[in-house]
Amino acid sequence: MATNPIPQFPAGFLWGVSTSAHQIEGAADLRAPSVWDAFTAEPGRVKDGSTAAVACDHYHRYREDVALLADLGVDAYRFSVSWPRVDSPGGLDFYDRLVDELCAAGIRPVATLFHWDLPVGLDWLRRETAERFAQYTAAVAARLGDRVGSWLTLNEPAEHTLLGHALGAHAPGRQLLFDALPAAHHQLLGHGLAVRALRAAGATDIGIANSHGPTWPASHAAEDLEAAAFYDILLNRLFADPLLLGRYPEGIDALMPGDVEADLKVIAEPIDRYGVNYYAPTRVGAPQGDEIEFGGLTLPAELPFSVREIEDRPVTDFGWPVVPEGLTELLTGLRDRYGDRLPPVVITENGCSYPGLDDQDRIGYLDGHIRALHDALAAGVDVRGYFVWSLLDNFEWAEGYARRFGLVHVDFATLERTPKASYGWFREVLRAQR
Ligand code: GBH
């Protein structure tokens, strides 16, 4: 248990927690189906065979959850809007109620427009989905824009492309490897069109939540460095370069569909905030000619890299290494690469899975990462906020309910919420920052 006080962050720094619609809302009978409902219904896709039909039942219990947020003392709450719910009659009414409840509690709503729950019938491999996303965004902004000031277009398009379309571990369950790249391009195009729709609705705080982590080469051997550089392009540059520099990393253009040059102008539409989701670095080396079991995934042998273990580090119960200084390294690296093209950064997700109510491991993880974030500030990176993933234990995608990322425990039999030790700890951190 950490005892030294966490250093003071600048006045106005935004402290919050994050969730996503599909992972907490439940009430699946009150919305159209998403690709995650369809995926979950296929046997063997979700490890414990569970579904998100009820999840945390946040749809019906949002008042209790906003009270937990208020008691925690956060400035802001990042949630996502379910596109299939908005596509259903009265679907926006729920977000209306949620946003009113947040505003009444003095908590700033930060709305993510797409956190992986695509309506069934749409497909990111098709360009049309980008246009549909912008139309949906305009409808949400028209309804909520008088009270929601902060918007994030997409959550982790890199993970959605990799896990959902290249490897098939997430919905929609495709294993296209590099043929998945058009899904990345269409998400980026959807982002750019959505930024335009939000601007047209008067929004002034628009961003995206991208997953990032340092890539650590397995050795200094040329083949390991080359493989690591390639992996780094896929994770850290495939989305950031077009967004911030208006171009794809070398060699990627040719693999993308349509009029890439024209689309890049839309994709590079200026944004106000750059959201970073950080969990851990990755150790990467040359391919080893075998399938690799890694972090719950099976990586095919034909990939031009292999992912290795990071040794001598504690790991979370998900098996992810705990490397707080990776966050400092990542942020100074982004600043060095993108310079003044990098908008002010917000950490839109950071957190870990551990069991139990007396979650001292989670306290240690968060404490270390908040200090590492302060180090990045001290090194001159313009960071404006930090959001813990997550408020509640929830439906952890292909892992079902087995992984618990919450500051608040959820008993999935009774849906009872119980704040963990980390919740009390974070509340004290927030108090000390006032
Ligand atoms: C996020 O994805 C999602 O946005 C969120 O919905 C989800 O619940 C949350 O994180 C927790 O999973 O190299 O073995 O250390 C995070 C995606 C993919 C992050 C793999 C860390 C590296 C694992 N992640 N990853 S490892």
Short mmCIF file of C-alpha atoms and ligand atoms in Angstrom, two decimals:
data_model
loop_
_atom_site.label_atom_id
_atom_site.label_comp_id
_atom_site.label_asym_id
_atom_site.label_seq_id
_atom_site.Cartn_x
_atom_site.Cartn_y
_atom_site.Cartn_z
CA MET A 1 0.00 0.00 0.00
CA ALA A 2 1.45 3.31 -1.08
CA THR A 3 1.88 5.88 1.62
CA ASN A 4 3.67 8.86 0.05
CA PRO A 5 1.19 11.45 -1.14
CA ILE A 6 0.77 11.64 -4.89
CA PRO A 7 2.27 14.87 -6.27
CA GLN A 8 -0.07 17.75 -7.03
CA PHE A 9 -1.47 17.99 -10.57
CA PRO A 10 -2.26 21.37 -12.16
CA ALA A 11 -5.50 23.13 -11.28
CA GLY A 12 -8.24 22.12 -13.71
CA PHE A 13 -6.75 18.67 -14.33
CA LEU A 14 -9.69 16.38 -15.10
CA TRP A 15 -10.07 13.27 -12.92
CA GLY A 16 -12.54 10.63 -13.95
CA VAL A 17 -13.52 7.02 -14.50
CA SER A 18 -14.57 5.23 -17.70
CA THR A 19 -17.08 2.58 -18.75
CA SER A 20 -18.64 1.43 -22.03
CA ALA A 21 -22.24 0.76 -22.96
CA HIS A 22 -22.08 -2.89 -23.98
CA GLN A 23 -20.02 -3.79 -20.94
CA ILE A 24 -22.37 -2.34 -18.29
CA GLU A 25 -25.83 -1.42 -19.59
CA GLY A 26 -27.62 -4.73 -20.07
CA ALA A 27 -31.26 -4.13 -21.13
CA ALA A 28 -30.39 -5.82 -24.41
CA ASP A 29 -34.13 -6.44 -24.97
CA LEU A 30 -34.63 -2.67 -25.20
CA ARG A 31 -32.29 -2.11 -28.11
CA ALA A 32 -31.38 -3.45 -31.55
CA PRO A 33 -28.76 -6.23 -31.61
CA SER A 34 -25.08 -5.43 -31.98
CA VAL A 35 -22.31 -7.52 -33.51
CA TRP A 36 -21.30 -8.36 -29.93
CA ASP A 37 -24.68 -9.98 -29.23
CA ALA A 38 -24.28 -12.08 -32.38
CA PHE A 39 -20.68 -13.01 -31.55
CA THR A 40 -21.52 -13.90 -27.96
CA ALA A 41 -24.27 -16.24 -29.17
CA GLU A 42 -21.71 -18.38 -31.05
CA PRO A 43 -20.51 -21.20 -28.79
CA GLY A 44 -16.95 -20.89 -27.51
CA ARG A 45 -16.50 -17.20 -28.30
CA VAL A 46 -16.81 -15.88 -24.75
CA LYS A 47 -14.76 -17.88 -22.28
CA ASP A 48 -17.30 -18.34 -19.49
CA GLY A 49 -20.20 -18.63 -21.95
CA SER A 50 -21.78 -15.50 -20.52
CA THR A 51 -23.59 -12.71 -22.39
CA ALA A 52 -24.02 -8.98 -21.82
CA ALA A 53 -27.83 -9.23 -21.88
CA VAL A 54 -27.96 -7.99 -18.26
CA ALA A 55 -24.32 -7.13 -17.48
CA CYS A 56 -24.39 -4.58 -14.59
CA ASP A 57 -27.98 -3.60 -15.46
CA HIS A 58 -26.71 -0.04 -15.51
CA TYR A 59 -29.60 0.87 -17.81
CA HIS A 60 -31.97 0.45 -14.86
CA ARG A 61 -29.52 1.28 -12.07
CA TYR A 62 -27.80 4.36 -13.50
CA ARG A 63 -28.99 6.54 -10.61
CA GLU A 64 -27.20 4.34 -8.11
CA ASP A 65 -24.10 4.40 -10.34
CA VAL A 66 -24.12 8.19 -10.66
CA ALA A 67 -24.41 8.36 -6.86
CA LEU A 68 -21.27 6.19 -6.67
CA LEU A 69 -19.52 8.61 -9.03
CA ALA A 70 -20.60 11.60 -6.95
CA ASP A 71 -19.45 9.96 -3.73
CA LEU A 72 -16.13 9.12 -5.38
CA GLY A 73 -15.68 12.80 -6.18
CA VAL A 74 -14.69 12.57 -9.87
CA ASP A 75 -14.84 15.65 -12.10
CA ALA A 76 -15.91 13.68 -15.15
CA TYR A 77 -17.42 10.40 -16.27
CA ARG A 78 -16.57 8.77 -19.60
CA PHE A 79 -19.36 6.49 -20.88
CA SER A 80 -20.23 5.30 -24.36
CA VAL A 81 -23.41 5.66 -26.34
CA SER A 82 -24.76 2.41 -27.77
CA TRP A 83 -25.42 2.89 -31.47
CA PRO A 84 -27.91 -0.05 -31.57
CA ARG A 85 -29.80 1.58 -28.70
CA VAL A 86 -29.93 4.91 -30.48
CA ASP A 87 -31.22 3.00 -33.53
CA SER A 88 -34.18 1.77 -31.45
CA PRO A 89 -37.32 3.76 -30.66
CA GLY A 90 -36.73 5.98 -27.62
CA GLY A 91 -33.12 4.86 -27.37
CA LEU A 92 -31.74 8.35 -26.85
CA ASP A 93 -34.10 8.87 -23.89
CA PHE A 94 -31.81 6.77 -21.73
CA TYR A 95 -28.79 8.99 -22.43
CA ASP A 96 -30.92 12.04 -21.83
CA ARG A 97 -31.72 10.76 -18.34
CA LEU A 98 -28.12 9.71 -17.67
CA VAL A 99 -26.71 13.07 -18.75
CA ASP A 100 -29.26 14.97 -16.66
CA GLU A 101 -28.37 12.86 -13.64
CA LEU A 102 -24.64 13.54 -14.19
CA CYS A 103 -25.18 17.27 -14.61
CA ALA A 104 -27.31 17.40 -11.46
CA ALA A 105 -24.41 15.75 -9.60
CA GLY A 106 -21.93 18.26 -11.04
CA ILE A 107 -20.10 15.60 -13.08
CA ARG A 108 -18.95 16.40 -16.60
CA PRO A 109 -20.18 13.84 -19.16
CA VAL A 110 -17.58 12.65 -21.67
CA ALA A 111 -19.35 10.64 -24.35
CA THR A 112 -17.67 8.03 -26.57
CA LEU A 113 -19.68 7.44 -29.72
CA PHE A 114 -18.38 3.99 -30.66
CA HIS A 115 -17.01 1.44 -28.22
CA TRP A 116 -17.18 -1.69 -30.42
CA ASP A 117 -20.94 -2.43 -30.31
CA LEU A 118 -21.74 -1.97 -34.01
CA PRO A 119 -25.39 -2.52 -35.00
CA VAL A 120 -25.92 -5.86 -36.74
CA GLY A 121 -26.11 -5.23 -40.49
CA LEU A 122 -23.30 -2.68 -40.52
CA ASP A 123 -19.73 -3.63 -41.28
CA TRP A 124 -16.54 -1.56 -41.01
CA LEU A 125 -15.22 -3.33 -44.11
CA ARG A 126 -17.79 -1.27 -46.01
CA ARG A 127 -17.18 2.43 -46.62
CA GLU A 128 -20.85 3.23 -46.16
CA THR A 129 -20.49 2.47 -42.43
CA ALA A 130 -18.34 5.60 -42.06
CA GLU A 131 -21.15 7.75 -43.46
CA ARG A 132 -23.73 6.00 -41.30
CA PHE A 133 -21.53 6.68 -38.26
CA ALA A 134 -21.49 10.40 -39.03
CA GLN A 135 -25.31 10.44 -39.35
CA TYR A 136 -25.70 8.65 -36.04
CA THR A 137 -23.20 11.06 -34.45
CA ALA A 138 -25.19 14.05 -35.70
CA ALA A 139 -28.37 12.60 -34.16
CA VAL A 140 -26.68 12.07 -30.79
CA ALA A 141 -25.13 15.54 -30.80
CA ALA A 142 -28.47 17.14 -31.70
CA ARG A 143 -30.09 15.52 -28.68
CA LEU A 144 -27.31 15.73 -26.06
CA GLY A 145 -25.08 18.55 -27.30
CA ASP A 146 -26.69 21.16 -25.06
CA ARG A 147 -25.34 19.26 -22.01
CA VAL A 148 -22.48 17.10 -23.30
CA GLY A 149 -19.43 19.24 -24.04
CA SER A 150 -16.77 16.54 -24.45
CA TRP A 151 -16.85 13.92 -27.19
CA LEU A 152 -14.68 10.98 -28.18
CA THR A 153 -15.46 9.46 -31.57
CA LEU A 154 -13.99 5.94 -31.46
CA ASN A 155 -12.58 3.73 -28.76
CA GLU A 156 -9.38 1.90 -29.71
CA PRO A 157 -9.89 1.36 -33.42
CA ALA A 158 -6.54 -0.50 -33.35
CA GLU A 159 -7.91 -3.17 -30.99
CA HIS A 160 -11.23 -3.32 -32.83
CA THR A 161 -9.37 -3.90 -36.11
CA LEU A 162 -6.83 -6.33 -34.69
CA LEU A 163 -9.04 -8.37 -32.37
CA GLY A 164 -12.31 -8.08 -34.30
CA HIS A 165 -11.21 -8.26 -37.91
CA ALA A 166 -7.62 -9.60 -38.09
CA LEU A 167 -7.52 -12.26 -35.35
CA GLY A 168 -11.18 -12.97 -34.67
CA ALA A 169 -10.97 -12.94 -30.86
CA HIS A 170 -13.62 -10.18 -30.68
CA ALA A 171 -16.76 -9.40 -32.65
CA PRO A 172 -17.34 -9.58 -35.54
CA GLY A 173 -14.95 -12.55 -35.31
CA ARG A 174 -13.10 -12.25 -38.61
CA GLN A 175 -9.61 -13.66 -39.15
CA LEU A 176 -8.49 -11.60 -42.10
CA LEU A 177 -4.98 -10.74 -40.90
CA PHE A 178 -3.74 -7.90 -43.13
CA ASP A 179 -6.92 -7.93 -45.20
CA ALA A 180 -8.51 -6.35 -42.11
CA LEU A 181 -6.85 -3.01 -42.90
CA PRO A 182 -9.87 -1.55 -44.75
CA ALA A 183 -11.78 -1.79 -41.45
CA ALA A 184 -9.13 0.52 -39.98
CA HIS A 185 -9.44 2.98 -42.86
CA HIS A 186 -13.23 3.12 -42.65
CA GLN A 187 -13.15 3.67 -38.90
CA LEU A 188 -10.70 6.53 -39.43
CA LEU A 189 -12.89 7.98 -42.17
CA GLY A 190 -15.91 7.61 -39.86
CA HIS A 191 -13.95 9.48 -37.20
CA GLY A 192 -13.20 12.38 -39.55
CA LEU A 193 -16.79 12.63 -40.78
CA ALA A 194 -18.02 12.47 -37.17
CA VAL A 195 -15.65 15.31 -36.19
CA ARG A 196 -17.25 17.41 -38.94
CA ALA A 197 -20.74 16.50 -37.72
CA LEU A 198 -19.81 17.43 -34.13
CA ARG A 199 -18.27 20.74 -35.24
CA ALA A 200 -21.42 21.51 -37.20
CA ALA A 201 -23.33 20.93 -33.96
CA GLY A 202 -21.08 23.44 -32.18
CA ALA A 203 -18.80 21.05 -30.25
CA THR A 204 -15.45 22.45 -29.11
CA ASP A 205 -13.97 19.49 -27.23
CA ILE A 206 -13.61 16.58 -29.64
CA GLY A 207 -11.15 13.70 -29.47
CA ILE A 208 -10.58 9.98 -29.97
CA ALA A 209 -9.45 7.28 -27.53
CA ASN A 210 -6.54 5.38 -29.05
CA SER A 211 -4.75 2.42 -27.49
CA HIS A 212 -1.02 2.89 -27.16
CA GLY A 213 1.89 1.21 -25.43
CA PRO A 214 5.67 1.19 -25.84
CA THR A 215 7.01 -1.57 -28.07
CA TRP A 216 10.11 -3.13 -26.55
CA PRO A 217 12.32 -5.11 -28.95
CA ALA A 218 13.25 -8.59 -27.75
CA SER A 219 16.95 -7.86 -28.45
CA HIS A 220 19.19 -5.57 -30.47
CA ALA A 221 19.47 -8.13 -33.26
CA ALA A 222 18.44 -6.61 -36.59
CA GLU A 223 15.56 -9.06 -37.13
CA ASP A 224 14.10 -8.31 -33.68
CA LEU A 225 14.41 -4.54 -34.20
CA GLU A 226 12.73 -4.83 -37.58
CA ALA A 227 9.86 -6.93 -36.23
CA ALA A 228 9.38 -4.54 -33.29
CA ALA A 229 9.34 -1.52 -35.60
CA PHE A 230 6.64 -3.19 -37.69
CA TYR A 231 4.53 -4.01 -34.63
CA ASP A 232 4.98 -0.43 -33.45
CA ILE A 233 3.55 0.85 -36.74
CA LEU A 234 0.45 -1.32 -36.28
CA LEU A 235 -0.18 -0.39 -32.66
CA ASN A 236 1.15 3.12 -32.27
CA ARG A 237 1.17 4.74 -35.71
CA LEU A 238 -1.48 3.20 -37.97
CA PHE A 239 -4.13 5.46 -36.43
CA ALA A 240 -2.10 8.31 -34.94
CA ASP A 241 -0.15 9.17 -38.12
CA PRO A 242 -3.21 9.75 -40.34
CA LEU A 243 -5.04 11.59 -37.54
CA LEU A 244 -2.17 13.87 -36.57
CA LEU A 245 0.07 13.99 -39.64
CA GLY A 246 -2.46 13.38 -42.41
CA ARG A 247 -0.59 10.39 -43.84
CA TYR A 248 -0.27 6.65 -43.32
CA PRO A 249 2.97 5.06 -42.13
CA GLU A 250 5.25 3.97 -44.98
CA GLY A 251 3.84 1.17 -47.12
CA ILE A 252 0.33 1.25 -45.64
CA ASP A 253 -1.36 3.53 -48.23
CA ALA A 254 -1.22 0.89 -50.91
CA LEU A 255 -3.15 -1.54 -48.70
CA MET A 256 -6.05 0.84 -48.08
CA PRO A 257 -9.26 1.08 -50.14
CA GLY A 258 -10.67 4.00 -52.11
CA ASP A 259 -9.25 7.46 -52.73
CA VAL A 260 -6.84 7.42 -49.80
CA GLU A 261 -5.41 10.90 -50.46
CA ALA A 262 -8.85 12.52 -50.39
CA ASP A 263 -9.94 10.52 -47.34
CA LEU A 264 -6.81 11.52 -45.42
CA LYS A 265 -7.96 15.15 -45.58
CA VAL A 266 -11.14 14.15 -43.76
CA ILE A 267 -9.30 11.89 -41.33
CA ALA A 268 -6.88 14.66 -40.35
CA GLU A 269 -9.67 17.08 -39.44
CA PRO A 270 -8.27 18.94 -36.37
CA ILE A 271 -9.21 17.60 -32.95
CA ASP A 272 -9.02 19.24 -29.52
CA ARG A 273 -7.97 16.34 -27.32
CA TYR A 274 -5.97 13.18 -27.88
CA GLY A 275 -7.23 10.31 -25.71
CA VAL A 276 -4.74 7.60 -24.77
CA ASN A 277 -5.69 4.21 -23.32
CA TYR A 278 -2.64 2.66 -21.68
CA TYR A 279 -2.33 -0.75 -20.05
CA ALA A 280 1.15 -2.21 -20.67
CA PRO A 281 4.13 -2.27 -23.04
CA THR A 282 4.68 -5.19 -25.41
CA ARG A 283 7.89 -7.14 -25.97
CA VAL A 284 8.23 -7.99 -29.65
CA GLY A 285 10.74 -10.01 -31.63
CA ALA A 286 11.22 -11.75 -34.98
CA PRO A 287 8.67 -14.43 -35.91
CA GLN A 288 9.38 -17.81 -34.32
CA GLY A 289 7.44 -19.94 -36.76
CA ASP A 290 4.81 -21.12 -34.27
CA GLU A 291 1.42 -20.04 -33.10
CA ILE A 292 1.74 -18.01 -29.91
CA GLU A 293 -0.63 -18.07 -26.97
CA PHE A 294 -0.53 -14.56 -25.62
CA GLY A 295 -2.72 -12.50 -23.30
CA GLY A 296 -5.70 -14.77 -24.02
CA LEU A 297 -5.06 -14.68 -27.79
CA THR A 298 -3.74 -17.15 -30.31
CA LEU A 299 -1.45 -15.32 -32.72
CA PRO A 300 -1.00 -17.13 -36.03
CA ALA A 301 2.48 -18.24 -37.07
CA GLU A 302 2.46 -16.25 -40.32
CA LEU A 303 2.63 -12.84 -38.63
CA PRO A 304 5.88 -10.96 -39.33
CA PHE A 305 6.58 -10.62 -35.60
CA SER A 306 6.18 -12.58 -32.39
CA VAL A 307 5.12 -11.32 -29.01
CA ARG A 308 7.27 -12.35 -26.03
CA GLU A 309 6.87 -12.25 -22.32
CA ILE A 310 8.06 -9.25 -20.33
CA GLU A 311 10.03 -10.91 -17.57
CA ASP A 312 10.79 -9.82 -14.01
CA ARG A 313 7.59 -7.85 -13.66
CA PRO A 314 4.52 -8.52 -11.58
CA VAL A 315 1.50 -9.34 -13.73
CA THR A 316 -2.21 -8.66 -13.22
CA ASP A 317 -4.62 -11.60 -13.11
CA PHE A 318 -5.06 -11.10 -16.88
CA GLY A 319 -1.33 -11.81 -17.20
CA TRP A 320 -0.50 -8.26 -18.32
CA PRO A 321 2.78 -6.90 -16.90
CA VAL A 322 2.65 -3.93 -14.53
CA VAL A 323 4.98 -1.26 -15.97
CA PRO A 324 4.04 2.22 -14.73
CA GLU A 325 7.05 3.96 -16.29
CA GLY A 326 5.84 2.65 -19.65
CA LEU A 327 3.24 5.40 -19.45
CA THR A 328 5.91 8.10 -19.10
CA GLU A 329 7.90 6.55 -21.94
CA LEU A 330 4.81 6.36 -24.12
CA LEU A 331 3.76 9.97 -23.56
CA THR A 332 7.18 11.52 -24.03
CA GLY A 333 7.50 9.35 -27.16
CA LEU A 334 4.20 10.65 -28.58
CA ARG A 335 5.26 14.21 -27.83
CA ASP A 336 8.65 13.66 -29.51
CA ARG A 337 7.09 12.08 -32.59
CA TYR A 338 4.15 14.44 -33.13
CA GLY A 339 5.41 17.69 -31.59
CA ASP A 340 2.83 20.47 -31.77
CA ARG A 341 0.62 18.29 -33.96
CA LEU A 342 -0.24 16.39 -30.76
CA PRO A 343 -3.28 17.97 -29.08
CA PRO A 344 -3.44 18.08 -25.27
CA VAL A 345 -3.57 14.48 -24.05
CA VAL A 346 -6.12 12.87 -21.76
CA ILE A 347 -5.55 9.36 -20.40
CA THR A 348 -8.97 7.99 -21.29
CA GLU A 349 -8.30 4.52 -19.80
CA ASN A 350 -5.82 3.00 -17.39
CA GLY A 351 -6.48 0.17 -15.00
CA CYS A 352 -6.08 -3.51 -14.21
CA SER A 353 -7.87 -6.74 -13.43
CA TYR A 354 -7.50 -8.26 -9.98
CA PRO A 355 -9.97 -10.23 -7.86
CA GLY A 356 -11.27 -9.31 -4.44
CA LEU A 357 -12.60 -6.40 -2.44
CA ASP A 358 -9.38 -5.61 -0.59
CA ASP A 359 -7.61 -4.86 -3.87
CA GLN A 360 -4.24 -3.60 -2.71
CA ASP A 361 -2.71 -4.70 -6.04
CA ARG A 362 -5.02 -2.33 -7.92
CA ILE A 363 -4.11 0.49 -5.55
CA GLY A 364 -0.43 -0.19 -6.25
CA TYR A 365 -1.05 -0.25 -10.01
CA LEU A 366 -3.00 3.01 -10.06
CA ASP A 367 -0.66 4.75 -7.65
CA GLY A 368 2.34 3.86 -9.82
CA HIS A 369 0.65 4.97 -13.02
CA ILE A 370 -0.57 8.28 -11.64
CA ARG A 371 2.98 9.04 -10.49
CA ALA A 372 4.30 8.04 -13.92
CA LEU A 373 1.77 10.41 -15.45
CA HIS A 374 3.03 13.19 -13.23
CA ASP A 375 6.55 12.41 -14.46
CA ALA A 376 5.31 12.91 -18.03
CA LEU A 377 3.86 16.29 -17.05
CA ALA A 378 7.14 17.22 -15.43
CA ALA A 379 8.89 16.24 -18.68
CA GLY A 380 6.71 18.77 -20.49
CA VAL A 381 3.93 16.63 -21.98
CA ASP A 382 0.63 18.53 -22.01
CA VAL A 383 -1.66 16.10 -20.13
CA ARG A 384 -5.07 17.37 -19.06
CA GLY A 385 -6.84 14.41 -17.49
CA TYR A 386 -6.78 10.84 -16.20
CA PHE A 387 -9.63 8.30 -16.28
CA VAL A 388 -9.51 4.95 -14.48
CA TRP A 389 -10.85 1.91 -16.30
CA SER A 390 -13.30 1.14 -14.79
CA LEU A 391 -16.02 2.31 -12.40
CA LEU A 392 -17.62 -1.14 -12.20
CA ASP A 393 -16.64 -4.76 -12.70
CA ASN A 394 -18.25 -5.51 -16.05
CA PHE A 395 -18.52 -7.71 -19.15
CA GLU A 396 -14.88 -8.01 -20.16
CA TRP A 397 -15.52 -8.98 -23.79
CA ALA A 398 -14.19 -12.44 -24.70
CA GLU A 399 -13.25 -13.01 -21.05
CA GLY A 400 -16.84 -12.65 -19.87
CA TYR A 401 -17.17 -11.72 -16.21
CA ALA A 402 -13.98 -13.47 -15.10
CA ARG A 403 -11.84 -10.31 -15.24
CA ARG A 404 -12.65 -7.56 -12.79
CA PHE A 405 -11.43 -4.04 -13.60
CA GLY A 406 -13.81 -2.13 -11.29
CA LEU A 407 -13.20 0.24 -8.41
CA VAL A 408 -16.64 -1.05 -7.43
CA HIS A 409 -17.33 -4.77 -7.12
CA VAL A 410 -20.45 -6.12 -8.80
CA ASP A 411 -22.05 -9.36 -7.64
CA PHE A 412 -23.42 -10.61 -10.96
CA ALA A 413 -26.00 -12.84 -9.21
CA THR A 414 -27.62 -10.02 -7.22
CA LEU A 415 -26.18 -6.98 -9.10
CA GLU A 416 -25.23 -5.52 -5.75
CA ARG A 417 -22.47 -2.89 -5.91
CA THR A 418 -19.75 -2.81 -3.24
CA PRO A 419 -16.94 -0.25 -3.32
CA LYS A 420 -13.51 -1.90 -3.14
CA ALA A 421 -10.52 -0.65 -1.15
CA SER A 422 -9.30 1.04 -4.37
CA TYR A 423 -12.48 3.12 -4.53
CA GLY A 424 -11.77 4.55 -1.06
CA TRP A 425 -8.14 5.07 -1.98
CA PHE A 426 -8.99 6.92 -5.23
CA ARG A 427 -11.49 9.11 -3.37
CA GLU A 428 -8.69 10.18 -1.01
CA VAL A 429 -6.38 10.85 -3.96
CA LEU A 430 -9.04 13.10 -5.50
CA ARG A 431 -9.65 14.93 -2.19
CA ALA A 432 -5.96 15.61 -1.77
CA GLN A 433 -5.89 17.15 -5.27
CA ARG A 434 -8.57 19.76 -4.46
C1 GBH B 1 -9.61 -1.73 -23.34
O1 GBH B 1 -8.96 -2.52 -24.24
C2 GBH B 1 -11.02 -1.53 -23.75
O2 GBH B 1 -11.21 -0.23 -24.28
C3 GBH B 1 -12.02 -1.81 -22.68
O3 GBH B 1 -13.29 -1.94 -23.23
C4 GBH B 1 -11.59 -3.03 -21.91
O4 GBH B 1 -12.55 -3.45 -21.00
C5 GBH B 1 -10.31 -2.71 -21.20
O5 GBH B 1 -9.37 -2.19 -22.06
C6 GBH B 1 -9.71 -3.89 -20.47
O6 GBH B 1 -9.38 -4.91 -21.34
O7 GBH B 1 0.62 -7.18 -23.90
O8 GBH B 1 -0.31 -8.94 -22.49
O9 GBH B 1 0.25 -6.83 -21.61
C7 GBH B 1 -7.61 -2.81 -23.92
C8 GBH B 1 -6.94 -3.64 -24.94
C9 GBH B 1 -5.28 -5.25 -25.41
C10 GBH B 1 -4.85 -3.59 -23.70
C11 GBH B 1 -4.06 -5.98 -24.99
C12 GBH B 1 -3.63 -4.33 -23.28
C13 GBH B 1 -1.87 -5.82 -23.95
C14 GBH B 1 -1.85 -7.04 -23.13
N1 GBH B 1 -5.72 -4.24 -24.56
N2 GBH B 1 -3.20 -5.29 -24.17
S1 GBH B 1 -0.21 -7.54 -22.78
#
